[in-house]
Amino acid sequence: MDFAGWLGSIQKAAASLGDTLSDQQLGDSDIPVIVYRCVGYITQCGLTSEGISRKSGQTLKTQQLLESLRQDAHSVHLKEGEQHVDNISSALKRFLRDLPDGLFTGAQHLFWLEASEIEDEEEKVSRYRGLLVHLPPVNQATVKALISHLYCD
């Protein structure tokens, strides 16, 4: 009886606590476990699939997977053959899209939009670097992981 109470308390504490990336379950590299697990699975099982970032997964399976990841991302094991890569990719996109403060934080949203309109490539990269420095550490680590993943993709 005591064990069940402790287990329930631990599982509740392990769940995501808020709406920012910093409030999520974090891995060793300050990357949310949800992002780490999804990117790892896609890298391992989906890089040969064409258009994985464009395709949508099955809505119900994507929602169920994302809910499981939000409850306790550490306990969700993504295994080839059990999940389809499109569902994993859709769950990752949905997770990032649902962040109220966003990946690049709402406070800096307009600065990111302004930087995207700069035509000179060197100036644009310089502006992006300056904006990245002002992101919270978890957001910086997550952006770096996503860019590295997309570069492989």
Coordinates of N, CA and C in Angstrom, one line a residue:
M1 N 0.8 -1.2 0.0 CA 0.0 0.0 0.0 C 0.9 1.3 0.0
D2 N 1.9 1.3 0.9 CA 2.8 2.4 0.9 C 3.6 2.6 -0.4
F3 N 4.0 1.4 -1.0 CA 4.7 1.4 -2.2 C 3.9 2.1 -3.3
A4 N 2.6 1.7 -3.4 CA 1.7 2.3 -4.4 C 1.6 3.8 -4.3
G5 N 1.5 4.2 -3.0 CA 1.4 5.7 -2.8 C 2.7 6.4 -3.2
W6 N 3.8 5.8 -2.9 CA 5.1 6.4 -3.3 C 5.3 6.4 -4.8
L7 N 4.9 5.3 -5.4 CA 5.0 5.2 -6.9 C 4.1 6.2 -7.6
G8 N 2.9 6.4 -7.1 CA 2.0 7.4 -7.6 C 2.6 8.8 -7.5
S9 N 3.2 9.1 -6.3 CA 3.8 10.4 -6.1 C 5.0 10.7 -7.0
I10 N 5.8 9.7 -7.2 CA 7.0 9.8 -8.0 C 6.5 10.0 -9.5
Q11 N 5.6 9.2 -9.9 CA 5.1 9.4 -11.3 C 4.5 10.7 -11.5
K12 N 3.7 11.2 -10.6 CA 3.1 12.6 -10.7 C 4.2 13.6 -10.8
A13 N 5.3 13.5 -9.9 CA 6.4 14.5 -9.9 C 7.2 14.4 -11.2
A14 N 7.2 13.2 -11.8 CA 8.0 13.0 -13.0 C 7.4 13.6 -14.3
A15 N 6.1 13.8 -14.2 CA 5.4 14.4 -15.4 C 5.8 15.8 -15.6
S16 N 5.5 16.2 -16.8 CA 5.8 17.6 -17.2 C 5.0 18.6 -16.3
L17 N 5.7 19.6 -15.9 CA 5.1 20.5 -14.9 C 4.6 21.8 -15.4
G18 N 4.8 22.1 -16.6 CA 4.4 23.4 -17.1 C 4.5 23.5 -18.6
D19 N 4.4 24.8 -19.1 CA 4.3 25.1 -20.5 C 5.6 25.4 -21.2
T20 N 6.7 25.6 -20.5 CA 7.9 26.0 -21.1 C 8.8 24.7 -21.3
L21 N 9.8 24.8 -22.1 CA 10.7 23.7 -22.3 C 11.4 23.4 -21.0
S22 N 11.7 24.4 -20.2 CA 12.4 24.2 -18.9 C 11.6 23.4 -17.9
D23 N 10.3 23.4 -18.1 CA 9.4 22.7 -17.2 C 9.2 21.3 -17.5
Q24 N 9.8 20.8 -18.6 CA 9.6 19.4 -19.0 C 10.6 18.5 -18.3
Q25 N 10.4 17.2 -18.5 CA 11.4 16.3 -18.0 C 12.6 16.5 -18.9
L26 N 13.8 16.7 -18.2 CA 15.0 17.0 -19.0 C 16.0 15.8 -18.9
G27 N 16.7 15.7 -20.0 CA 17.8 14.6 -20.0 C 19.1 15.3 -19.6
D28 N 20.2 14.5 -19.8 CA 21.5 15.0 -19.4 C 21.9 16.2 -20.1
S29 N 21.5 16.4 -21.3 CA 22.0 17.6 -22.1 C 21.1 18.8 -22.1
D30 N 20.2 18.8 -21.1 CA 19.2 19.9 -20.9 C 18.3 20.0 -22.1
I31 N 18.0 18.8 -22.7 CA 17.0 18.7 -23.8 C 15.8 17.9 -23.2
P32 N 14.6 18.4 -23.4 CA 13.5 17.7 -23.0 C 13.5 16.2 -23.5
V33 N 13.2 15.3 -22.6 CA 13.2 13.9 -22.9 C 12.3 13.6 -24.1
I34 N 11.2 14.3 -24.2 CA 10.3 14.1 -25.3 C 11.0 14.4 -26.6
V35 N 11.7 15.5 -26.7 CA 12.5 15.8 -27.9 C 13.5 14.8 -28.2
Y36 N 14.3 14.5 -27.1 CA 15.4 13.5 -27.3 C 14.9 12.2 -27.8
R37 N 13.8 11.7 -27.2 CA 13.3 10.3 -27.6 C 12.8 10.4 -29.0
C38 N 12.0 11.4 -29.4 CA 11.5 11.5 -30.8 C 12.6 11.6 -31.8
V39 N 13.5 12.5 -31.6 CA 14.6 12.8 -32.5 C 15.5 11.5 -32.6
G40 N 15.7 10.8 -31.5 CA 16.5 9.6 -31.6 C 15.8 8.5 -32.4
Y41 N 14.5 8.4 -32.2 CA 13.8 7.3 -33.0 C 13.8 7.7 -34.4
I42 N 13.5 8.9 -34.8 CA 13.5 9.3 -36.2 C 14.8 9.2 -36.8
T43 N 15.9 9.5 -36.1 CA 17.2 9.3 -36.6 C 17.5 7.8 -36.8
Q44 N 17.1 7.0 -35.9 CA 17.4 5.6 -36.0 C 16.6 4.9 -37.0
C45 N 15.3 5.2 -37.1 CA 14.4 4.4 -37.9 C 13.7 5.2 -39.1
G46 N 13.9 6.5 -39.2 CA 13.2 7.2 -40.2 C 13.9 8.0 -41.2
L47 N 15.3 8.0 -41.1 CA 16.0 8.8 -42.1 C 15.9 8.4 -43.5
T48 N 15.5 7.2 -43.8 CA 15.4 6.7 -45.1 C 14.0 7.0 -45.6
S49 N 13.0 7.4 -44.8 CA 11.7 7.7 -45.2 C 11.7 9.1 -45.8
E50 N 11.0 9.2 -46.9 CA 11.0 10.5 -47.6 C 9.9 11.4 -47.0
G51 N 10.2 12.6 -46.6 CA 9.2 13.6 -46.2 C 8.7 13.4 -44.8
I52 N 9.5 12.8 -43.9 CA 9.0 12.6 -42.6 C 8.6 13.8 -41.8
S53 N 9.2 14.9 -42.1 CA 8.9 16.2 -41.5 C 7.7 16.8 -42.1
R54 N 7.3 16.4 -43.2 CA 6.1 17.0 -43.9 C 4.8 16.2 -43.7
K55 N 5.0 14.8 -43.6 CA 3.9 13.9 -43.5 C 3.3 14.0 -42.1
S56 N 2.0 13.7 -42.0 CA 1.3 13.7 -40.7 C 1.0 12.2 -40.4
G57 N 1.1 11.9 -39.1 CA 0.8 10.6 -38.6 C -0.7 10.5 -38.3
Q58 N -1.1 9.3 -37.9 CA -2.5 9.1 -37.5 C -2.8 9.9 -36.3
T59 N -3.9 10.7 -36.3 CA -4.2 11.6 -35.3 C -4.3 10.9 -33.9
L60 N -5.1 9.9 -33.8 CA -5.3 9.2 -32.5 C -4.0 8.6 -32.0
K61 N -3.3 8.0 -32.8 CA -2.0 7.4 -32.3 C -1.0 8.5 -31.9
T62 N -1.0 9.6 -32.7 CA -0.1 10.7 -32.3 C -0.5 11.3 -31.0
Q63 N -1.8 11.5 -30.8 CA -2.3 12.1 -29.5 C -2.0 11.2 -28.3
Q64 N -2.2 9.8 -28.5 CA -1.9 8.9 -27.4 C -0.5 8.9 -27.1
L65 N 0.4 8.9 -28.1 CA 1.8 8.9 -27.9 C 2.3 10.2 -27.2
L66 N 1.8 11.3 -27.6 CA 2.2 12.6 -27.0 C 1.7 12.6 -25.5
E67 N 0.5 12.1 -25.3 CA 0.0 12.1 -23.9 C 0.9 11.2 -23.0
S68 N 1.3 10.1 -23.5 CA 2.2 9.2 -22.8 C 3.5 9.9 -22.5
L69 N 4.0 10.5 -23.5 CA 5.3 11.2 -23.3 C 5.2 12.4 -22.3
R70 N 4.1 13.1 -22.3 CA 3.9 14.2 -21.4 C 3.7 13.7 -20.0
Q71 N 3.1 12.5 -19.8 CA 2.9 11.9 -18.5 C 4.2 11.5 -17.9
D72 N 5.0 10.8 -18.6 CA 6.3 10.4 -18.1 C 7.2 9.9 -19.3
A73 N 7.9 10.9 -19.9 CA 8.7 10.6 -21.1 C 9.8 9.6 -20.8
H74 N 10.3 9.5 -19.6 CA 11.3 8.5 -19.3 C 10.9 7.1 -19.4
S75 N 9.6 6.9 -19.2 CA 9.1 5.5 -19.2 C 8.6 5.0 -20.5
V76 N 8.5 5.9 -21.5 CA 8.1 5.6 -22.8 C 9.3 5.1 -23.7
H77 N 9.2 3.9 -24.1 CA 10.3 3.4 -25.0 C 9.8 3.2 -26.4
L78 N 10.4 4.0 -27.3 CA 10.0 3.9 -28.7 C 10.8 2.8 -29.4
K79 N 10.0 1.8 -29.9 CA 10.7 0.7 -30.5 C 10.3 0.5 -31.9
E80 N 11.2 0.2 -32.8 CA 10.9 0.0 -34.2 C 10.0 -1.1 -34.3
G81 N 9.0 -0.9 -35.2 CA 8.0 -1.9 -35.4 C 6.7 -1.7 -34.5
E82 N 6.9 -1.1 -33.4 CA 5.7 -0.8 -32.5 C 5.1 0.6 -32.8
Q83 N 5.9 1.5 -33.2 CA 5.4 2.9 -33.6 C 5.9 3.2 -35.0
H84 N 5.0 3.9 -35.7 CA 5.4 4.4 -37.1 C 6.1 5.7 -37.0
V85 N 7.1 5.9 -37.8 CA 7.9 7.1 -37.8 C 7.1 8.4 -38.0
D86 N 6.0 8.3 -38.8 CA 5.2 9.5 -39.0 C 4.5 9.9 -37.8
N87 N 4.1 8.9 -37.0 CA 3.4 9.2 -35.7 C 4.4 9.9 -34.7
I88 N 5.6 9.4 -34.7 CA 6.6 10.0 -33.8 C 6.9 11.5 -34.3
S89 N 7.1 11.6 -35.5 CA 7.4 13.0 -36.1 C 6.2 13.9 -35.8
S90 N 5.0 13.5 -36.0 CA 3.8 14.3 -35.7 C 3.7 14.7 -34.2
A91 N 4.1 13.7 -33.4 CA 4.0 14.0 -31.9 C 5.1 15.1 -31.6
L92 N 6.2 15.0 -32.1 CA 7.3 16.0 -31.9 C 6.8 17.4 -32.4
K93 N 6.3 17.4 -33.6 CA 5.8 18.7 -34.1 C 4.7 19.3 -33.3
R94 N 3.8 18.4 -32.8 CA 2.7 18.8 -32.0 C 3.2 19.4 -30.7
F95 N 4.1 18.7 -30.1 CA 4.7 19.1 -28.8 C 5.3 20.5 -28.9
L96 N 6.1 20.7 -29.9 CA 6.7 22.0 -30.1 C 5.7 23.1 -30.4
R97 N 4.7 22.7 -31.2 CA 3.7 23.7 -31.6 C 2.8 24.1 -30.4
D98 N 2.6 23.2 -29.5 CA 1.7 23.4 -28.3 C 2.4 24.2 -27.2
L99 N 3.7 24.4 -27.3 CA 4.3 25.2 -26.3 C 3.8 26.6 -26.3
P100 N 3.1 27.1 -25.2 CA 2.6 28.4 -25.3 C 3.6 29.5 -25.5
D101 N 4.8 29.3 -24.9 CA 5.9 30.3 -25.0 C 6.7 30.1 -26.3
G102 N 6.5 29.0 -26.9 CA 7.2 28.6 -28.1 C 8.7 28.2 -27.9
L103 N 9.3 27.7 -28.9 CA 10.7 27.3 -28.9 C 11.6 28.5 -28.8
F104 N 11.2 29.6 -29.4 CA 12.1 30.7 -29.5 C 11.6 31.8 -28.5
T105 N 10.7 31.5 -27.6 CA 10.1 32.3 -26.6 C 9.3 33.5 -27.1
G106 N 8.2 33.6 -26.6 CA 7.2 34.7 -27.0 C 7.8 36.1 -26.9
A107 N 8.6 36.3 -25.9 CA 9.2 37.7 -25.7 C 10.0 38.1 -26.9
Q108 N 10.7 37.2 -27.6 CA 11.6 37.5 -28.7 C 11.0 37.2 -30.0
H109 N 9.7 36.8 -30.1 CA 9.1 36.4 -31.3 C 9.3 37.4 -32.5
L110 N 9.0 38.7 -32.2 CA 9.1 39.7 -33.2 C 10.5 39.8 -33.8
F111 N 11.5 39.7 -32.9 CA 12.9 39.8 -33.3 C 13.3 38.7 -34.2
W112 N 12.8 37.5 -34.0 CA 13.0 36.3 -34.9 C 12.4 36.6 -36.2
L113 N 11.2 37.1 -36.2 CA 10.5 37.4 -37.5 C 11.3 38.4 -38.3
E114 N 11.7 39.5 -37.6 CA 12.5 40.5 -38.3 C 13.8 39.9 -38.9
A115 N 14.5 39.1 -38.1 CA 15.7 38.5 -38.6 C 15.5 37.6 -39.8
S116 N 14.3 36.9 -39.9 CA 14.0 36.1 -41.0 C 13.8 36.8 -42.3
E117 N 13.5 38.1 -42.2 CA 13.3 39.0 -43.4 C 14.6 39.6 -43.9
I118 N 15.7 39.5 -43.2 CA 17.0 40.0 -43.7 C 17.5 39.3 -44.9
E119 N 17.8 40.0 -45.9 CA 18.2 39.3 -47.2 C 19.7 39.0 -47.2
D120 N 20.5 39.8 -46.6 CA 22.0 39.5 -46.6 C 22.2 38.3 -45.6
E121 N 22.8 37.2 -46.2 CA 22.9 36.0 -45.5 C 23.8 36.1 -44.2
E122 N 24.9 36.8 -44.4 CA 25.9 37.0 -43.2 C 25.2 37.8 -42.1
E123 N 24.5 38.8 -42.5 CA 23.8 39.6 -41.5 C 22.7 38.8 -40.8
K124 N 22.0 38.0 -41.6 CA 20.9 37.2 -41.0 C 21.5 36.2 -40.0
V125 N 22.6 35.5 -40.4 CA 23.2 34.5 -39.5 C 23.7 35.2 -38.2
S126 N 24.3 36.4 -38.4 CA 24.8 37.1 -37.2 C 23.6 37.5 -36.3
R127 N 22.5 37.9 -36.8 CA 21.3 38.2 -36.0 C 20.8 37.0 -35.3
Y128 N 20.7 35.9 -36.0 CA 20.2 34.6 -35.4 C 21.2 34.2 -34.3
R129 N 22.4 34.3 -34.5 CA 23.4 34.0 -33.4 C 23.1 34.8 -32.1
G130 N 22.9 36.1 -32.4 CA 22.7 37.0 -31.3 C 21.4 36.7 -30.5
L131 N 20.4 36.3 -31.3 CA 19.1 35.9 -30.7 C 19.2 34.6 -29.9
L132 N 20.0 33.7 -30.5 CA 20.2 32.4 -29.8 C 20.8 32.5 -28.4
V133 N 21.7 33.5 -28.3 CA 22.4 33.7 -27.0 C 21.5 34.1 -25.9
H134 N 20.4 34.8 -26.3 CA 19.4 35.3 -25.3 C 18.3 34.3 -25.0
L135 N 18.3 33.1 -25.6 CA 17.3 32.1 -25.2 C 17.7 31.5 -23.9
P136 N 16.7 31.0 -23.2 CA 17.1 30.2 -22.0 C 17.9 29.0 -22.4
P137 N 18.8 28.5 -21.4 CA 19.7 27.3 -21.8 C 19.0 26.1 -22.3
V138 N 17.8 25.8 -21.8 CA 17.1 24.6 -22.3 C 16.6 24.8 -23.8
N139 N 16.2 26.0 -24.0 CA 15.8 26.3 -25.4 C 17.0 26.3 -26.4
Q140 N 18.1 26.8 -25.9 CA 19.3 26.8 -26.7 C 19.7 25.3 -27.1
A141 N 19.7 24.5 -26.0 CA 20.1 23.1 -26.2 C 19.1 22.4 -27.2
T142 N 17.8 22.7 -27.0 CA 16.8 22.1 -27.8 C 16.9 22.5 -29.3
V143 N 17.1 23.8 -29.5 CA 17.3 24.3 -30.9 C 18.5 23.7 -31.5
K144 N 19.6 23.6 -30.8 CA 20.8 22.9 -31.3 C 20.6 21.5 -31.7
A145 N 19.8 20.7 -30.8 CA 19.5 19.3 -31.1 C 18.6 19.2 -32.4
L146 N 17.7 20.1 -32.5 CA 16.8 20.0 -33.6 C 17.5 20.4 -34.9
I147 N 18.3 21.4 -34.9 CA 19.1 21.8 -36.1 C 20.0 20.7 -36.5
S148 N 20.7 20.1 -35.5 CA 21.6 18.9 -35.8 C 20.8 17.8 -36.4
H149 N 19.6 17.5 -35.9 CA 18.8 16.5 -36.5 C 18.3 16.8 -37.9
L150 N 17.9 18.0 -38.1 CA 17.4 18.4 -39.5 C 18.6 18.4 -40.5
Y151 N 19.8 18.7 -40.0 CA 20.9 18.7 -40.9 C 21.2 17.2 -41.3
C152 N 21.0 16.2 -40.5 CA 21.1 14.8 -40.8 C 20.0 14.4 -41.7
D153 N 18.8 15.0 -41.5 CA 17.6 14.6 -42.3 C 17.8 15.0 -43.7

